[in-house]
CSV table of C-alpha atoms and ligand atoms in Angstrom, one decimal:
chain,number,residue,atom,x,y,z
A,809,MET,CA,-0.9,-23.4,17.3
A,810,LYS,CA,1.5,-21.8,19.8
A,811,PRO,CA,2.3,-18.2,20.5
A,812,TYR,CA,5.5,-17.0,18.7
A,813,ASN,CA,7.5,-13.9,17.9
A,814,VAL,CA,8.6,-12.4,14.6
A,815,VAL,CA,11.3,-9.8,14.5
A,816,ILE,CA,10.8,-6.6,12.5
A,817,ASN,CA,13.7,-4.5,11.4
A,818,PHE,CA,12.6,-0.9,11.4
A,819,GLU,CA,15.3,0.2,9.0
A,820,SER,CA,15.0,-2.5,6.3
A,821,GLY,CA,11.4,-3.4,7.0
A,822,THR,CA,12.2,-7.2,7.0
A,823,LEU,CA,9.9,-9.4,9.2
A,824,ASP,CA,11.5,-12.7,10.1
A,825,PRO,CA,10.4,-15.4,9.7
A,826,GLY,CA,8.1,-14.2,7.0
A,827,LYS,CA,6.8,-14.9,3.4
A,828,ARG,CA,7.9,-12.2,0.9
A,829,ILE,CA,5.9,-11.0,-2.0
A,830,ILE,CA,7.5,-8.7,-4.6
A,831,ARG,CA,5.7,-6.2,-6.8
A,832,LYS,CA,7.5,-4.8,-9.8
A,833,VAL,CA,6.3,-2.0,-12.2
A,834,SER,CA,4.8,-4.7,-14.5
A,835,ASP,CA,2.6,-5.9,-11.6
A,836,VAL,CA,1.2,-2.5,-10.8
A,837,LYS,CA,1.3,-0.7,-14.2
A,838,ASN,CA,-2.5,-0.4,-14.5
A,839,MET,CA,-2.6,1.5,-11.1
A,840,PHE,CA,-0.6,4.4,-12.5
A,841,TYR,CA,-2.1,7.4,-14.3
A,842,ASP,CA,0.7,7.6,-16.9
A,843,THR,CA,0.6,4.0,-18.2
A,844,GLN,CA,3.1,4.9,-21.0
A,845,ALA,CA,5.7,6.0,-18.5
A,846,ALA,CA,5.1,2.7,-16.7
A,847,GLU,CA,5.7,0.8,-20.0
A,848,GLU,CA,9.0,2.7,-20.5
A,849,LEU,CA,10.1,1.8,-17.0
A,850,ILE,CA,9.3,-1.9,-17.6
A,851,GLN,CA,11.5,-1.8,-20.8
A,852,LYS,CA,14.3,-0.2,-18.7
A,853,GLY,CA,14.5,-3.2,-16.4
A,854,ASP,CA,11.1,-3.4,-14.6
A,855,PRO,CA,12.3,-2.2,-11.1
A,856,MET,CA,10.8,-3.3,-7.9
A,857,VAL,CA,8.1,-0.9,-6.5
A,858,TYR,CA,7.3,-2.6,-3.2
A,859,GLU,CA,7.5,-5.8,-1.1
A,860,VAL,CA,5.2,-7.2,1.5
A,861,ILE,CA,6.4,-9.7,4.1
A,862,TYR,CA,3.7,-11.7,5.8
A,863,ALA,CA,3.9,-13.5,9.2
A,864,ASP,CA,2.6,-17.1,8.9
A,865,VAL,CA,-0.9,-16.9,10.4
A,866,PRO,CA,-3.9,-19.0,9.4
A,867,GLU,CA,-6.3,-17.0,7.2
A,868,GLU,CA,-9.2,-17.7,9.6
A,869,GLN,CA,-11.7,-15.7,11.6
A,870,GLY,CA,-10.3,-14.9,15.0
A,871,HIS,CA,-6.7,-14.7,13.9
A,872,LEU,CA,-4.8,-11.4,13.1
A,873,GLY,CA,-2.8,-11.2,9.9
A,874,HIS,CA,0.2,-9.0,10.1
A,875,CYS,CA,3.0,-8.0,7.7
A,876,THR,CA,5.4,-5.3,6.8
A,877,THR,CA,5.3,-3.3,3.6
A,878,ILE,CA,8.4,-1.7,2.1
A,879,ILE,CA,7.8,0.8,-0.7
A,880,TYR,CA,10.9,2.0,-2.6
A,881,PRO,CA,11.4,5.6,-3.5
A,882,GLY,CA,10.5,6.5,-7.1
A,883,LYS,CA,7.9,7.9,-9.4
A,884,ILE,CA,6.1,7.0,-12.6
A,885,GLY,CA,5.6,10.2,-14.5
A,886,ASN,CA,5.1,12.6,-11.6
A,887,GLU,CA,3.1,10.0,-9.5
A,888,TYR,CA,4.9,8.5,-6.5
A,889,PHE,CA,5.5,4.7,-6.3
A,890,LEU,CA,2.3,3.2,-4.8
A,891,THR,CA,0.7,-0.1,-3.7
A,892,LYS,CA,-2.1,-1.7,-5.8
A,893,GLY,CA,-4.7,-0.7,-3.2
A,894,HIS,CA,-7.8,-2.8,-2.3
A,895,TYR,CA,-11.0,-3.2,-0.5
A,896,HIS,CA,-11.2,-6.1,1.9
A,897,GLU,CA,-13.3,-8.9,0.5
A,898,LYS,CA,-14.9,-8.9,3.9
A,899,LEU,CA,-15.9,-5.2,3.8
A,900,SER,CA,-16.7,-5.2,7.5
A,901,THR,CA,-13.0,-5.6,8.5
A,902,ALA,CA,-10.7,-2.7,9.6
A,903,GLU,CA,-6.9,-2.4,9.6
A,904,ILE,CA,-4.1,-0.5,11.2
A,905,TYR,CA,-1.0,0.8,9.4
A,906,PHE,CA,1.9,1.7,11.8
A,907,CYS,CA,4.7,3.6,10.0
A,908,LEU,CA,8.2,2.7,11.0
A,909,ARG,CA,10.3,4.6,8.5
A,910,GLY,CA,10.1,7.2,5.8
A,911,GLN,CA,7.4,9.6,4.5
A,912,GLY,CA,4.2,8.4,2.9
A,913,ARG,CA,0.5,9.0,2.2
A,914,LEU,CA,-2.4,6.7,2.7
A,915,ILE,CA,-5.4,7.3,0.4
A,916,MET,CA,-8.7,5.8,1.3
A,917,GLU,CA,-12.1,5.7,-0.3
A,918,SER,CA,-15.3,4.5,1.3
A,919,THR,CA,-18.1,2.5,-0.3
A,920,ASP,CA,-20.1,5.8,0.2
A,921,GLY,CA,-17.6,7.6,-2.1
A,922,ASP,CA,-15.8,9.6,0.6
A,923,CYS,CA,-12.1,10.1,0.0
A,924,GLU,CA,-9.4,10.9,2.6
A,925,VAL,CA,-5.6,11.2,2.5
A,926,LEU,CA,-3.5,10.8,5.7
A,927,GLU,CA,0.2,11.5,6.2
A,928,MET,CA,2.4,8.5,7.2
A,929,PHE,CA,5.6,9.2,9.2
A,930,PRO,CA,7.6,7.3,11.8
A,931,GLY,CA,5.2,6.8,14.7
A,932,SER,CA,1.9,7.4,12.8
A,933,ALA,CA,-0.7,4.7,13.4
A,934,SER,CA,-3.5,5.1,10.8
A,935,TYR,CA,-6.8,3.5,11.4
A,936,ILE,CA,-8.6,2.2,8.3
A,937,PRO,CA,-12.2,1.7,9.3
A,938,PRO,CA,-14.5,-1.0,7.8
A,939,ASN,CA,-15.7,-0.3,4.2
A,940,TRP,CA,-12.7,1.9,3.2
A,941,SER,CA,-10.4,0.8,0.4
A,942,HIS,CA,-6.7,1.7,1.0
A,943,ARG,CA,-3.5,2.4,-1.0
A,944,THR,CA,-0.2,3.9,0.1
A,945,MET,CA,2.5,5.9,-1.6
A,946,ASN,CA,6.2,6.7,-0.8
A,947,VAL,CA,6.5,10.4,-1.1
A,948,GLY,CA,10.1,10.6,0.3
A,949,LYS,CA,13.6,9.9,-0.9
A,950,GLU,CA,14.2,6.8,1.4
A,951,LEU,CA,12.3,3.6,2.0
A,952,LEU,CA,8.7,3.8,3.3
A,953,VAL,CA,8.3,1.0,5.9
A,954,PHE,CA,5.0,0.3,7.7
A,955,TYR,CA,3.5,-2.6,9.7
A,956,CYS,CA,0.0,-3.7,9.1
A,957,ILE,CA,-2.5,-5.6,11.3
A,958,PHE,CA,-5.8,-6.9,10.0
A,959,PRO,CA,-8.3,-9.7,10.6
A,960,ALA,CA,-6.7,-12.7,9.0
A,961,ASP,CA,-9.8,-13.6,7.0
A,962,ALA,CA,-10.3,-10.0,5.5
A,963,GLY,CA,-9.2,-11.0,2.0
A,964,HIS,CA,-8.2,-8.6,-0.9
A,965,ASP,CA,-10.5,-7.2,-3.6
A,966,TYR,CA,-8.0,-5.6,-6.1
A,967,ALA,CA,-10.3,-5.5,-9.1
A,968,THR,CA,-12.5,-2.5,-8.0
A,969,ILE,CA,-9.5,-0.2,-7.5
A,970,GLU,CA,-7.7,-1.5,-10.6
A,971,GLU,CA,-10.8,-0.6,-12.7
A,972,GLN,CA,-11.7,2.8,-11.2
A,973,GLY,CA,-8.6,4.1,-9.4
A,974,TYR,CA,-9.0,6.8,-6.7
A,975,PRO,CA,-10.7,10.2,-7.0
A,976,LYS,CA,-7.3,11.8,-6.1
A,977,LEU,CA,-3.7,11.3,-7.3
A,978,VAL,CA,-0.7,12.1,-5.1
A,979,VAL,CA,2.0,13.6,-7.4
A,980,GLU,CA,5.1,15.8,-7.3
A,981,ILE,CA,4.7,19.3,-8.6
A,982,ASP,CA,7.6,21.8,-8.3
A,983,GLY,CA,9.3,19.3,-5.9
A,984,LYS,CA,6.3,19.3,-3.6
A,985,VAL,CA,3.9,16.5,-2.6
A,986,THR,CA,0.6,17.6,-4.1
A,987,VAL,CA,-2.9,16.0,-4.1
A,988,ILE,CA,-4.8,16.6,-7.4
A,989,ASP,CA,-8.1,15.4,-8.8
A,990,ASN,CA,-7.8,12.2,-10.9
A,991,PRO,CA,-8.7,13.3,-14.4
A,992,LYS,CA,-9.7,9.7,-15.2
A,993,ARG,CA,-12.5,9.6,-12.5
B,2180,PAN,C1,-1.6,-4.4,3.5
B,2180,PAN,C2,-1.3,-4.4,2.0
B,2180,PAN,C3,0.1,-4.1,1.6
B,2180,PAN,C4,0.3,-4.1,0.1
B,2180,PAN,O1,-0.9,-5.5,4.1
B,2180,PAN,O2,-1.7,-5.7,1.5
B,2180,PAN,O3,0.5,-2.9,2.1
B,2180,PAN,O4,-0.7,-3.4,-0.6
B,2180,PAN,P1,-1.6,-4.1,-1.7
B,2180,PAN,O5,-2.2,-5.4,-1.0
B,2180,PAN,O6,-2.7,-3.1,-2.0
B,2180,PAN,O7,-0.8,-4.5,-2.8
B,2180,PAN,C5,-3.1,-4.6,3.7
B,2180,PAN,O8,-3.8,-3.6,3.5
B,2180,PAN,N1,-3.6,-5.8,3.9
B,2180,PAN,O9,-4.9,-5.9,4.1
B,2181,ZN,ZN1,-5.9,-4.1,3.7
């Protein structure tokens, strides 16, 4: 293949040319603590929670996958709109999240059971080491847009996070972004 550019719009989060994946509440309902509130939102029109736009790169060792993620502002119950979250199938692979717009949190859990939460803000570049699962939330009132770079053969393991969630939840309490223990863990 030949070198090529994509163009990223820092405001809208579009990556062009790119392949767009849309996640609605119905796609991520099991990831939220308040599944009943999620069901109610699905009945009310099943709004979009986030989009991912991937550059066309072979999913092979040596290549770097890259994409933008756009998370809409919103909550289910008091929990902020979030991504599914995953371990990489190839656990030895790391990733970088570079925030372009908005305010977010990045929650990570390692295979050793450590849990960390980092702030995401325009200019923050978060390093996700090998063996750490990762999920993001939009804690602001505008779009959260970030750019991701990862080994193209990393793969996604969604099942582990869907089953066990994270040790912490990021919720709004009295209008403030608050990290609490997850009662279901
Ligand atoms: C990211 C994520 C993206 C969406 O590109 O895939 O932000 O999150 P989910 O994949 O958890 O739905 C990444 O971490 N790739 O490896
Ligand atoms: Zn990843």
